[in-house]
């Protein structure tokens, strides 16, 4: 007697039905080349329909809030370092900590000099009055300290190893109660999931609802957005000398100018060599070059006539590797002019890229740094689903196997479709 298992047959039928449903229901993209794709049998990445679409949430704005205590435990200033999006992240984290400790928040200190060699502050980028208004009921905020507190410097508290609420209550709160005015820089490895709801609510309201650009900067950003040919894709590309030097990766075929710039930025960091270099690259630690980015774009069937806004600084290397294939690439320096743009700080220029990226129809990142995390989170909050992170790891693994161009393209597309369909970061490293 021959028996047949029903379960594998059912699984196969269900999988085939699901695949057909996805194909039939997938929306067309303004970037898709329908005729060309029909001939090659390809579909573009934006034509893939997610099984479950992201939905923006505003849980912290619904229902009753936990009332702020009548008396504050003291004042906290958040000291922020690095680029704009790192400072934005640290500030939001600091607000959650301040609410956790029942502290009054002081306007943050932006330490931009070491990163941008400039002196722009919080008020140069964000609307202070709007921020205070939007945080009402979530946390106490003051523009200026009382005279008896303003005369002294805050007591610096090391938060580099603090992670959860009990960590802060046990280690930071005693200093706040003793000195009444402290400054902190939140650790990068924050465990926000361990905060109580009222602290999470303050953090979320700050990050998604209260940080608005200044009126003049928002006007400039809107002007830039209007000037970009539509529809367009915003691309955050990270192939600057300092990024490559920090990654300790080695690249073949770079121009002499790029090699010199990387060598000047290396300092004591030397690139990995031999087997260590191959392992490092296969782990996805090496930034994608513009040429590799163009190759992956083609693998994802993104047409070469796509309008691309380059959300990046002025130090990009080897950019011709992208522009030689994708010819409709524009930058903010090409679209904006005038003394007001030329005199803008690094932080305010970065704010333009952030504004354009969260309002673009499509966003692609070649890294997973602070800007990419902040932009992806805000886009998900706004219900903008077309966000992709190109995979350094997948690209390195596939090329290390000796696959030819078409083999790499097919594998990248297959992996990206799976990730995008399930609402994941597409093959992110």
Coordinates of N, CA, C and O in Angstrom, one line a residue, residues 170-244:
X170 N 19.7 54.1 39.7 CA 20.7 53.7 40.7 C 22.0 54.6 40.6 O 22.6 54.9 41.6
X171 N 22.4 54.9 39.4 CA 23.7 55.5 39.2 C 23.7 57.0 38.8 O 24.7 57.7 39.1
X172 N 22.6 57.4 38.2 CA 22.6 58.8 37.8 C 21.7 59.7 38.7 O 22.0 60.9 39.0
X173 N 20.6 59.2 39.1 CA 19.7 60.0 40.0 C 20.3 60.5 41.2 O 20.1 61.7 41.6
X174 N 21.2 59.8 41.9 CA 21.9 60.4 43.1 C 22.7 61.6 42.8 O 22.7 62.6 43.6
X175 N 23.3 61.6 41.6 CA 24.1 62.8 41.2 C 23.2 64.0 40.9 O 23.4 65.2 41.2
X176 N 22.0 63.7 40.3 CA 21.0 64.7 40.0 C 20.5 65.4 41.3 O 20.4 66.6 41.4
X177 N 20.2 64.5 42.2 CA 19.6 65.0 43.5 C 20.7 65.8 44.3 O 20.4 66.8 44.9
X178 N 22.0 65.4 44.2 CA 23.0 66.1 44.9 C 23.4 67.4 44.3 O 23.5 68.4 45.0
X179 N 23.6 67.4 43.0 CA 24.1 68.6 42.3 C 23.1 69.5 41.7 O 23.3 70.7 41.4
X180 N 21.9 69.0 41.5 CA 20.7 69.7 40.9 C 20.8 70.1 39.5 O 19.9 70.5 38.8
X181 N 22.0 70.0 38.9 CA 22.2 70.4 37.5 C 23.4 69.4 37.0 O 24.5 69.6 37.4
X182 N 23.0 68.5 36.1 CA 24.0 67.6 35.5 C 23.9 67.6 34.0 O 22.9 68.0 33.4
X183 N 25.0 67.1 33.4 CA 25.0 66.9 31.9 C 25.3 65.5 31.6 O 26.1 64.9 32.3
X184 N 24.7 65.0 30.6 CA 24.8 63.6 30.2 C 25.0 63.4 28.7 O 24.5 64.3 27.9
X185 N 25.6 62.4 28.3 CA 25.6 61.9 26.9 C 25.1 60.5 26.9 O 25.8 59.6 27.4
X186 N 23.9 60.2 26.4 CA 23.4 58.8 26.5 C 24.3 57.8 25.8 O 24.9 58.2 24.8
X187 N 24.3 56.6 26.3 CA 25.1 55.5 25.7 C 24.5 55.2 24.3 O 23.3 55.2 24.2
X188 N 25.3 54.7 23.4 CA 24.8 54.3 22.1 C 23.9 53.0 22.2 O 23.0 52.8 21.4
X189 N 24.2 52.2 23.2 CA 23.5 50.9 23.4 C 22.3 51.1 24.3 O 22.2 50.3 25.2
X190 N 21.5 52.1 24.1 CA 20.3 52.3 25.0 C 19.3 51.1 24.9 O 19.1 50.6 23.8
X191 N 18.8 50.7 26.0 CA 17.7 49.8 26.0 C 16.4 50.5 26.3 O 15.9 50.6 27.4
X192 N 15.9 51.1 25.2 CA 14.7 52.0 25.4 C 13.5 51.1 25.7 O 12.5 51.6 26.3
X193 N 13.5 49.8 25.4 CA 12.4 48.9 25.7 C 12.2 48.7 27.2 O 11.2 48.2 27.6
X194 N 13.3 49.1 27.9 CA 13.2 48.9 29.4 C 12.7 50.1 30.1 O 12.5 50.1 31.3
X195 N 12.4 51.2 29.4 CA 11.9 52.4 30.0 C 10.4 52.2 30.3 O 9.7 51.5 29.6
X196 N 9.9 52.8 31.4 CA 8.5 52.8 31.6 C 7.8 53.6 30.6 O 8.4 54.4 29.9
X197 N 6.5 53.5 30.4 CA 5.7 54.1 29.3 C 5.8 55.6 29.3 O 5.9 56.2 28.2
X198 N 5.8 56.2 30.4 CA 5.8 57.7 30.4 C 7.2 58.2 29.9 O 7.2 59.3 29.2
X199 N 8.3 57.5 30.1 CA 9.6 57.9 29.6 C 9.6 57.6 28.1 O 10.2 58.4 27.3
X200 N 9.1 56.5 27.6 CA 9.0 56.1 26.2 C 8.2 57.2 25.5 O 8.5 57.6 24.4
X201 N 7.1 57.6 26.1 CA 6.2 58.6 25.4 C 6.9 59.9 25.2 O 6.8 60.5 24.1
X202 N 7.7 60.3 26.2 CA 8.5 61.6 26.0 C 9.5 61.5 24.9 O 9.7 62.4 24.1
X203 N 10.2 60.3 24.9 CA 11.2 60.1 23.8 C 10.5 60.1 22.4 O 11.0 60.8 21.5
X204 N 9.4 59.4 22.3 CA 8.8 59.3 21.0 C 8.2 60.6 20.6 O 8.3 61.0 19.4
X205 N 7.6 61.4 21.5 CA 7.1 62.7 21.1 C 8.2 63.6 20.7 O 8.0 64.4 19.7
X206 N 9.3 63.6 21.3 CA 10.4 64.4 20.9 C 10.9 64.0 19.5 O 11.1 64.9 18.7
X207 N 11.1 62.7 19.3 CA 11.7 62.3 18.1 C 10.8 62.5 16.9 O 11.3 62.8 15.8
X208 N 9.5 62.2 17.0 CA 8.6 62.2 15.9 C 7.7 63.4 15.8 O 7.1 63.7 14.8
X209 N 7.4 64.1 17.0 CA 6.4 65.1 17.0 C 6.9 66.5 17.3 O 6.2 67.5 17.0
X210 N 8.1 66.7 17.9 CA 8.5 68.0 18.4 C 9.7 68.6 17.7 O 9.9 69.8 17.8
X211 N 10.5 67.8 17.0 CA 11.7 68.4 16.4 C 11.4 68.8 15.0 O 11.4 68.0 14.0
X212 N 11.1 70.1 14.8 CA 10.8 70.7 13.5 C 11.9 71.7 13.2 O 12.4 72.4 14.1
X213 N 12.3 71.8 11.9 CA 13.3 72.7 11.5 C 12.9 74.1 11.7 O 11.7 74.4 11.8
X214 N 13.8 75.0 11.9 CA 13.5 76.4 12.0 C 12.7 76.9 10.7 O 12.8 76.2 9.6
X215 N 12.0 77.9 10.8 CA 11.2 78.4 9.7 C 12.0 78.6 8.4 O 11.7 78.2 7.3
X216 N 13.1 79.3 8.6 CA 14.0 79.6 7.4 C 14.6 78.4 6.8 O 14.7 78.2 5.6
X217 N 15.0 77.5 7.7 CA 15.6 76.2 7.2 C 14.6 75.3 6.5 O 14.9 74.7 5.5
X218 N 13.4 75.3 7.1 CA 12.4 74.5 6.4 C 12.0 75.1 5.1 O 11.7 74.3 4.1
X219 N 12.0 76.4 5.0 CA 11.7 77.0 3.7 C 12.7 76.6 2.6 O 12.4 76.4 1.5
X220 N 14.0 76.7 3.1 CA 15.1 76.3 2.2 C 15.0 74.8 1.8 O 15.2 74.5 0.6
X221 N 14.6 74.0 2.7 CA 14.5 72.5 2.4 C 13.3 72.3 1.5 O 13.4 71.5 0.6
X222 N 12.2 73.0 1.7 CA 11.0 72.9 0.8 C 11.4 73.4 -0.6 O 11.0 72.8 -1.6
X223 N 12.2 74.4 -0.7 CA 12.7 74.9 -2.0 C 13.5 73.9 -2.7 O 13.4 73.7 -3.9
X224 N 14.4 73.2 -2.0 CA 15.2 72.1 -2.5 C 14.3 71.0 -3.0 O 14.5 70.5 -4.1
X225 N 13.4 70.6 -2.2 CA 12.5 69.5 -2.6 C 11.7 69.8 -3.8 O 11.6 68.9 -4.7
X226 N 11.3 71.0 -4.0 CA 10.5 71.4 -5.1 C 11.4 71.4 -6.4 O 10.9 71.1 -7.5
X227 N 12.7 71.7 -6.2 CA 13.6 71.8 -7.4 C 14.0 70.4 -7.9 O 14.5 70.3 -9.1
X228 N 13.9 69.4 -7.2 CA 14.3 68.0 -7.6 C 13.3 67.5 -8.6 O 12.1 67.5 -8.4
X229 N 13.8 67.0 -9.8 CA 12.9 66.4 -10.8 C 12.1 65.2 -10.2 O 12.7 64.4 -9.5
X230 N 10.8 65.2 -10.5 CA 10.0 64.1 -10.0 C 9.6 63.1 -11.1 O 9.5 63.4 -12.2
X231 N 9.3 61.8 -10.6 CA 9.6 61.3 -9.3 C 11.0 61.1 -9.1 O 11.8 61.0 -10.1
X232 N 11.5 61.0 -7.8 CA 12.9 60.8 -7.6 C 13.1 59.8 -6.4 O 12.3 59.5 -5.6
X233 N 14.3 59.3 -6.4 CA 14.8 58.4 -5.4 C 15.9 59.2 -4.6 O 16.8 59.8 -5.2
X234 N 15.8 59.1 -3.3 CA 16.9 59.7 -2.4 C 17.9 58.7 -2.0 O 17.5 57.6 -1.5
X235 N 19.1 58.9 -2.3 CA 20.2 57.9 -2.1 C 21.2 58.5 -1.1 O 21.8 59.5 -1.3
X236 N 21.3 57.8 0.0 CA 22.4 58.1 1.0 C 23.6 57.3 0.8 O 23.6 56.1 1.1
X237 N 24.6 57.9 0.2 CA 25.8 57.1 -0.1 C 27.0 57.5 0.8 O 27.2 58.7 1.1
X238 N 27.7 56.5 1.3 CA 28.7 56.8 2.3 C 30.1 56.2 1.8 O 30.5 55.1 2.1
X239 N 30.7 57.0 0.9 CA 32.1 56.6 0.5 C 33.0 57.8 0.6 O 33.6 58.3 -0.4
X240 N 33.1 58.3 1.8 CA 34.0 59.4 2.1 C 35.4 58.9 2.6 O 35.4 57.7 3.2
X241 N 36.4 59.6 2.6 CA 37.7 59.2 3.0 C 37.7 58.7 4.5 O 38.3 57.7 4.8
X242 N 37.1 59.5 5.4 CA 37.1 59.1 6.8 C 36.3 57.8 7.0 O 36.7 57.0 7.9
X243 N 35.2 57.6 6.3 CA 34.4 56.4 6.5 C 35.2 55.2 6.0 O 35.2 54.2 6.7
X244 N 35.9 55.3 4.9 CA 36.7 54.2 4.4 C 37.9 53.9 5.3 O 38.2 52.8 5.6

